[in-house]
PDB file of C-alpha atoms in Angstrom:
ATOM      1  CA  UNK M 101      54.017  73.380  11.209  1.00  0.00           C
ATOM      2  CA  UNK M 102      57.666  73.079  10.208  1.00  0.00           C
ATOM      3  CA  UNK M 103      57.571  69.461  11.372  1.00  0.00           C
ATOM      4  CA  UNK M 104      55.481  68.560   8.329  1.00  0.00           C
ATOM      5  CA  UNK M 105      58.457  69.454   6.140  1.00  0.00           C
ATOM      6  CA  UNK M 106      60.613  66.820   7.814  1.00  0.00           C
ATOM      7  CA  UNK M 107      61.187  63.813   5.539  1.00  0.00           C
ATOM      8  CA  UNK M 108      59.998  61.334   8.189  1.00  0.00           C
ATOM      9  CA  UNK M 109      56.635  63.054   8.615  1.00  0.00           C
ATOM     10  CA  UNK M 110      56.136  63.408   4.872  1.00  0.00           C
ATOM     11  CA  UNK M 111      56.976  59.742   4.375  1.00  0.00           C
ATOM     12  CA  UNK M 112      54.419  58.828   7.069  1.00  0.00           C
ATOM     13  CA  UNK M 113      51.758  60.804   5.215  1.00  0.00           C
ATOM     14  CA  UNK M 114      52.766  59.282   1.876  1.00  0.00           C
ATOM     15  CA  UNK M 115      52.638  55.770   3.328  1.00  0.00           C
ATOM     16  CA  UNK M 116      49.258  56.424   4.959  1.00  0.00           C
ATOM     17  CA  UNK M 117      47.853  57.735   1.681  1.00  0.00           C
ATOM     18  CA  UNK M 118      49.166  54.688  -0.160  1.00  0.00           C
ATOM     19  CA  UNK M 119      47.452  52.378   2.318  1.00  0.00           C
ATOM     20  CA  UNK M 120      44.173  54.346   2.174  1.00  0.00           C
ATOM     21  CA  UNK M 121      44.056  54.260  -1.637  1.00  0.00           C
ATOM     22  CA  UNK M 122      45.272  50.637  -1.843  1.00  0.00           C
ATOM     23  CA  UNK M 123      43.405  48.874   0.976  1.00  0.00           C
ATOM     24  CA  UNK M 124      44.161  45.369  -0.250  1.00  0.00           C
ATOM     25  CA  UNK M 125      47.905  45.824   0.106  1.00  0.00           C
ATOM     26  CA  UNK M 126      49.971  46.295   3.208  1.00  0.00           C
ATOM     27  CA  UNK M 127      52.622  48.949   2.907  1.00  0.00           C
ATOM     28  CA  UNK M 128      56.029  48.364   4.368  1.00  0.00           C
ATOM     29  CA  UNK M 129      58.278  51.213   5.256  1.00  0.00           C
ATOM     30  CA  UNK M 130      61.871  51.031   6.351  1.00  0.00           C
ATOM     31  CA  UNK M 131      61.062  53.602   9.034  1.00  0.00           C
ATOM     32  CA  UNK M 132      57.939  52.295  10.727  1.00  0.00           C
ATOM     33  CA  UNK M 133      57.225  48.758   9.607  1.00  0.00           C
ATOM     34  CA  UNK M 134      53.839  47.851   8.247  1.00  0.00           C
ATOM     35  CA  UNK M 135      50.870  50.146   8.677  1.00  0.00           C
ATOM     36  CA  UNK M 136      47.254  49.049   8.869  1.00  0.00           C
ATOM     37  CA  UNK M 137      44.398  50.944   7.182  1.00  0.00           C
ATOM     38  CA  UNK M 138      42.966  52.096  10.526  1.00  0.00           C
ATOM     39  CA  UNK M 139      46.359  53.485  11.546  1.00  0.00           C
ATOM     40  CA  UNK M 140      46.678  55.184   8.155  1.00  0.00           C
ATOM     41  CA  UNK M 141      43.325  56.910   8.594  1.00  0.00           C
ATOM     42  CA  UNK M 142      44.295  57.988  12.108  1.00  0.00           C
ATOM     43  CA  UNK M 143      47.568  59.462  10.842  1.00  0.00           C
ATOM     44  CA  UNK M 144      45.810  61.372   8.077  1.00  0.00           C
ATOM     45  CA  UNK M 145      43.103  62.636  10.432  1.00  0.00           C
ATOM     46  CA  UNK M 146      45.814  64.150  12.656  1.00  0.00           C
ATOM     47  CA  UNK M 147      47.283  66.202   9.849  1.00  0.00           C
ATOM     48  CA  UNK M 148      44.105  66.751   7.847  1.00  0.00           C
ATOM     49  CA  UNK M 149      41.072  66.841  10.159  1.00  0.00           C
ATOM     50  CA  UNK M 150      37.706  67.549   8.587  1.00  0.00           C
ATOM     51  CA  UNK M 151      36.598  69.881  11.424  1.00  0.00           C
ATOM     52  CA  UNK M 152      33.030  68.654  11.143  1.00  0.00           C
ATOM     53  CA  UNK M 153      33.294  65.497  13.211  1.00  0.00           C
ATOM     54  CA  UNK M 154      33.254  66.053  16.968  1.00  0.00           C
ATOM     55  CA  UNK M 155      35.467  62.998  17.432  1.00  0.00           C
ATOM     56  CA  UNK M 156      38.290  64.362  15.272  1.00  0.00           C
ATOM     57  CA  UNK M 157      41.567  64.274  17.173  1.00  0.00           C
ATOM     58  CA  UNK M 158      42.853  67.682  18.121  1.00  0.00           C
ATOM     59  CA  UNK M 159      46.156  66.652  19.596  1.00  0.00           C
ATOM     60  CA  UNK M 160      48.569  63.809  19.549  1.00  0.00           C
ATOM     61  CA  UNK M 161      50.366  62.245  22.451  1.00  0.00           C
ATOM     62  CA  UNK M 162      53.427  61.760  20.236  1.00  0.00           C
ATOM     63  CA  UNK M 163      53.849  65.489  19.645  1.00  0.00           C
ATOM     64  CA  UNK M 164      52.625  65.289  16.073  1.00  0.00           C
ATOM     65  CA  UNK M 165      51.802  68.721  14.671  1.00  0.00           C
ATOM     66  CA  UNK M 166      48.077  68.890  14.206  1.00  0.00           C
ATOM     67  CA  UNK M 167      45.992  71.236  12.123  1.00  0.00           C
ATOM     68  CA  UNK M 168      43.984  73.239  14.627  1.00  0.00           C
ATOM     69  CA  UNK M 169      41.977  75.172  12.047  1.00  0.00           C
ATOM     70  CA  UNK M 170      40.962  74.785   8.415  1.00  0.00           C
ATOM     71  CA  UNK M 171      43.667  77.302   7.529  1.00  0.00           C
ATOM     72  CA  UNK M 172      46.294  75.038   9.149  1.00  0.00           C
ATOM     73  CA  UNK M 173      44.920  72.126   7.132  1.00  0.00           C
ATOM     74  CA  UNK M 174      45.172  74.224   3.958  1.00  0.00           C
ATOM     75  CA  UNK M 175      48.811  74.910   4.809  1.00  0.00           C
ATOM     76  CA  UNK M 176      49.436  71.171   5.363  1.00  0.00           C
ATOM     77  CA  UNK M 177      47.844  70.387   2.001  1.00  0.00           C
ATOM     78  CA  UNK M 178      50.031  72.971   0.290  1.00  0.00           C
ATOM     79  CA  UNK M 179      53.165  71.512   1.888  1.00  0.00           C
ATOM     80  CA  UNK M 180      52.260  68.005   0.765  1.00  0.00           C
ATOM     81  CA  UNK M 181      51.512  69.171  -2.775  1.00  0.00           C
ATOM     82  CA  UNK M 182      54.810  71.052  -2.948  1.00  0.00           C
ATOM     83  CA  UNK M 183      57.082  68.476  -1.305  1.00  0.00           C
ATOM     84  CA  UNK M 184      55.664  65.020  -1.913  1.00  0.00           C
ATOM     85  CA  UNK M 185      56.573  62.777  -4.799  1.00  0.00           C
ATOM     86  CA  UNK M 186      53.723  60.362  -4.095  1.00  0.00           C
ATOM     87  CA  UNK M 187      50.724  60.669  -6.415  1.00  0.00           C
ATOM     88  CA  UNK M 188      48.560  59.227  -3.607  1.00  0.00           C
ATOM     89  CA  UNK M 189      49.619  61.934  -1.171  1.00  0.00           C
ATOM     90  CA  UNK M 190      49.062  64.617  -3.801  1.00  0.00           C
ATOM     91  CA  UNK M 191      45.619  63.191  -4.553  1.00  0.00           C
ATOM     92  CA  UNK M 192      44.716  63.171  -0.868  1.00  0.00           C
ATOM     93  CA  UNK M 193      45.976  66.739  -0.346  1.00  0.00           C
ATOM     94  CA  UNK M 194      44.155  68.049  -3.425  1.00  0.00           C
ATOM     95  CA  UNK M 195      40.873  66.364  -2.504  1.00  0.00           C
ATOM     96  CA  UNK M 196      41.143  67.560   1.096  1.00  0.00           C
ATOM     97  CA  UNK M 197      41.851  71.089  -0.128  1.00  0.00           C
ATOM     98  CA  UNK M 198      38.706  70.880  -2.244  1.00  0.00           C
ATOM     99  CA  UNK M 199      36.727  69.662   0.758  1.00  0.00           C
ATOM    100  CA  UNK M 200      37.963  72.555   2.891  1.00  0.00           C
ATOM    101  CA  UNK M 201      37.182  75.072   0.147  1.00  0.00           C
ATOM    102  CA  UNK M 202      33.601  73.794  -0.022  1.00  0.00           C
ATOM    103  CA  UNK M 203      32.832  73.242   3.669  1.00  0.00           C
ATOM    104  CA  UNK M 204      34.855  75.969   5.399  1.00  0.00           C
ATOM    105  CA  UNK M 205      35.023  78.724   2.802  1.00  0.00           C
ATOM    106  CA  UNK M 206      33.464  81.313   5.102  1.00  0.00           C
ATOM    107  CA  UNK M 207      36.306  80.929   7.610  1.00  0.00           C
ATOM    108  CA  UNK M 208      38.884  82.182   5.113  1.00  0.00           C
ATOM    109  CA  UNK M 209      39.295  85.937   4.826  1.00  0.00           C
ATOM    110  CA  UNK M 210      39.684  87.633   1.447  1.00  0.00           C
ATOM    111  CA  UNK M 211      43.475  87.636   1.558  1.00  0.00           C
ATOM    112  CA  UNK M 212      43.552  83.921   2.374  1.00  0.00           C
ATOM    113  CA  UNK M 213      41.099  83.218  -0.448  1.00  0.00           C
ATOM    114  CA  UNK M 214      43.239  85.149  -2.915  1.00  0.00           C
ATOM    115  CA  UNK M 215      46.388  83.409  -1.657  1.00  0.00           C
ATOM    116  CA  UNK M 216      44.798  79.959  -1.969  1.00  0.00           C
ATOM    117  CA  UNK M 217      43.506  80.739  -5.447  1.00  0.00           C
ATOM    118  CA  UNK M 218      46.955  82.015  -6.470  1.00  0.00           C
ATOM    119  CA  UNK M 219      48.626  78.934  -4.995  1.00  0.00           C
ATOM    120  CA  UNK M 220      46.340  76.638  -6.982  1.00  0.00           C
ATOM    121  CA  UNK M 221      46.983  78.455 -10.269  1.00  0.00           C
ATOM    122  CA  UNK M 222      50.721  78.635  -9.615  1.00  0.00           C
ATOM    123  CA  UNK M 223      50.881  74.943  -8.707  1.00  0.00           C
ATOM    124  CA  UNK M 224      48.937  73.932 -11.809  1.00  0.00           C
ATOM    125  CA  UNK M 225      51.187  76.058 -14.001  1.00  0.00           C
ATOM    126  CA  UNK M 226      54.426  74.702 -12.489  1.00  0.00           C
ATOM    127  CA  UNK M 227      53.246  71.072 -12.459  1.00  0.00           C
ATOM    128  CA  UNK M 228      51.478  70.385 -15.763  1.00  0.00           C
ATOM    129  CA  UNK M 229      52.323  66.683 -15.580  1.00  0.00           C
ATOM    130  CA  UNK M 230      50.573  66.085 -12.272  1.00  0.00           C
ATOM    131  CA  UNK M 231      48.151  63.164 -12.208  1.00  0.00           C
ATOM    132  CA  UNK M 232      44.878  64.129 -13.930  1.00  0.00           C
ATOM    133  CA  UNK M 233      42.853  63.568 -10.771  1.00  0.00           C
ATOM    134  CA  UNK M 234      45.054  66.064  -8.890  1.00  0.00           C
ATOM    135  CA  UNK M 235      44.629  68.611 -11.685  1.00  0.00           C
ATOM    136  CA  UNK M 236      40.873  68.033 -11.635  1.00  0.00           C
ATOM    137  CA  UNK M 237      40.606  68.512  -7.863  1.00  0.00           C
ATOM    138  CA  UNK M 238      42.754  71.648  -7.904  1.00  0.00           C
ATOM    139  CA  UNK M 239      40.778  73.051 -10.829  1.00  0.00           C
ATOM    140  CA  UNK M 240      37.650  72.468  -8.754  1.00  0.00           C
ATOM    141  CA  UNK M 241      39.255  74.380  -5.864  1.00  0.00           C
ATOM    142  CA  UNK M 242      39.900  77.306  -8.217  1.00  0.00           C
ATOM    143  CA  UNK M 243      36.288  77.194  -9.417  1.00  0.00           C
ATOM    144  CA  UNK M 244      34.821  76.958  -5.906  1.00  0.00           C
ATOM    145  CA  UNK M 245      36.874  79.897  -4.669  1.00  0.00           C
ATOM    146  CA  UNK M 246      36.019  81.983  -7.721  1.00  0.00           C
ATOM    147  CA  UNK M 247      32.313  81.184  -7.440  1.00  0.00           C
ATOM    148  CA  UNK M 248      31.942  81.697  -3.693  1.00  0.00           C
ATOM    149  CA  UNK M 249      34.057  84.862  -3.624  1.00  0.00           C
ATOM    150  CA  UNK M 250      32.678  86.388  -6.813  1.00  0.00           C
ATOM    151  CA  UNK M 251      31.196  89.405  -5.035  1.00  0.00           C
ATOM    152  CA  UNK M 252      33.938  89.750  -2.406  1.00  0.00           C
ATOM    153  CA  UNK M 253      36.644  91.271  -4.580  1.00  0.00           C
ATOM    154  CA  UNK M 254      37.151  92.209  -8.232  1.00  0.00           C
ATOM    155  CA  UNK M 255      40.156  89.848  -8.370  1.00  0.00           C
ATOM    156  CA  UNK M 256      37.771  86.875  -8.391  1.00  0.00           C
ATOM    157  CA  UNK M 257      35.853  88.229 -11.383  1.00  0.00           C
ATOM    158  CA  UNK M 258      39.038  88.671 -13.389  1.00  0.00           C
ATOM    159  CA  UNK M 259      39.747  85.000 -13.987  1.00  0.00           C
ATOM    160  CA  UNK M 260      40.449  85.352 -17.685  1.00  0.00           C
ATOM    161  CA  UNK M 261      43.819  87.132 -17.308  1.00  0.00           C
ATOM    162  CA  UNK M 262      44.906  84.518 -14.761  1.00  0.00           C
ATOM    163  CA  UNK M 263      43.870  81.649 -17.010  1.00  0.00           C
ATOM    164  CA  UNK M 264      45.286  83.205 -20.175  1.00  0.00           C
ATOM    165  CA  UNK M 265      48.788  82.243 -19.036  1.00  0.00           C
ATOM    166  CA  UNK M 266      47.726  78.613 -19.555  1.00  0.00           C
ATOM    167  CA  UNK M 267      46.508  79.390 -23.071  1.00  0.00           C
ATOM    168  CA  UNK M 268      49.838  80.943 -24.047  1.00  0.00           C
ATOM    169  CA  UNK M 269      51.939  78.183 -22.472  1.00  0.00           C
ATOM    170  CA  UNK M 270      52.848  74.786 -23.871  1.00  0.00           C
ATOM    171  CA  UNK M 271      50.331  72.091 -24.698  1.00  0.00           C
ATOM    172  CA  UNK M 272      51.088  70.457 -21.326  1.00  0.00           C
ATOM    173  CA  UNK M 273      49.495  73.416 -19.562  1.00  0.00           C
ATOM    174  CA  UNK M 274      46.022  72.934 -20.993  1.00  0.00           C
ATOM    175  CA  UNK M 275      43.749  72.240 -18.013  1.00  0.00           C
TER     176      UNK M 275
END
């Protein structure tokens, strides 16, 4: 997993996200050259598999670290959100995190659910100037976790104290 924190890997993900969200343009990178949309999707599917498609790649011949479980994919999404400067990569990570929260919620234990919920709130609080679509997707992750885990732990019912920090913060923190 540490490999995802390497600048080369993060730049690959950022470039792939740029190509996916801008299909009419061809991205050029000083590291790899140009990347085609099919290669971009393949790169993203290695790091962020959906775990519902039986043809999803589970390993890479190039030694690329692959998410082997939804929890690994959550960790990859968190690393991209924390370390990337690309709004496209942040959008992809946030939307993939939302997808995992909806489709694989039952695979996360209570501690992992609380940690993910805390990460989302902490990220939103520390990054009030994130692109609106990233804020929207992460807010949806918070809502999905709170809704699905409502009866699992009292922490999920106590959303008001967690959200009150946003009310007492600057105007930038209004989500």
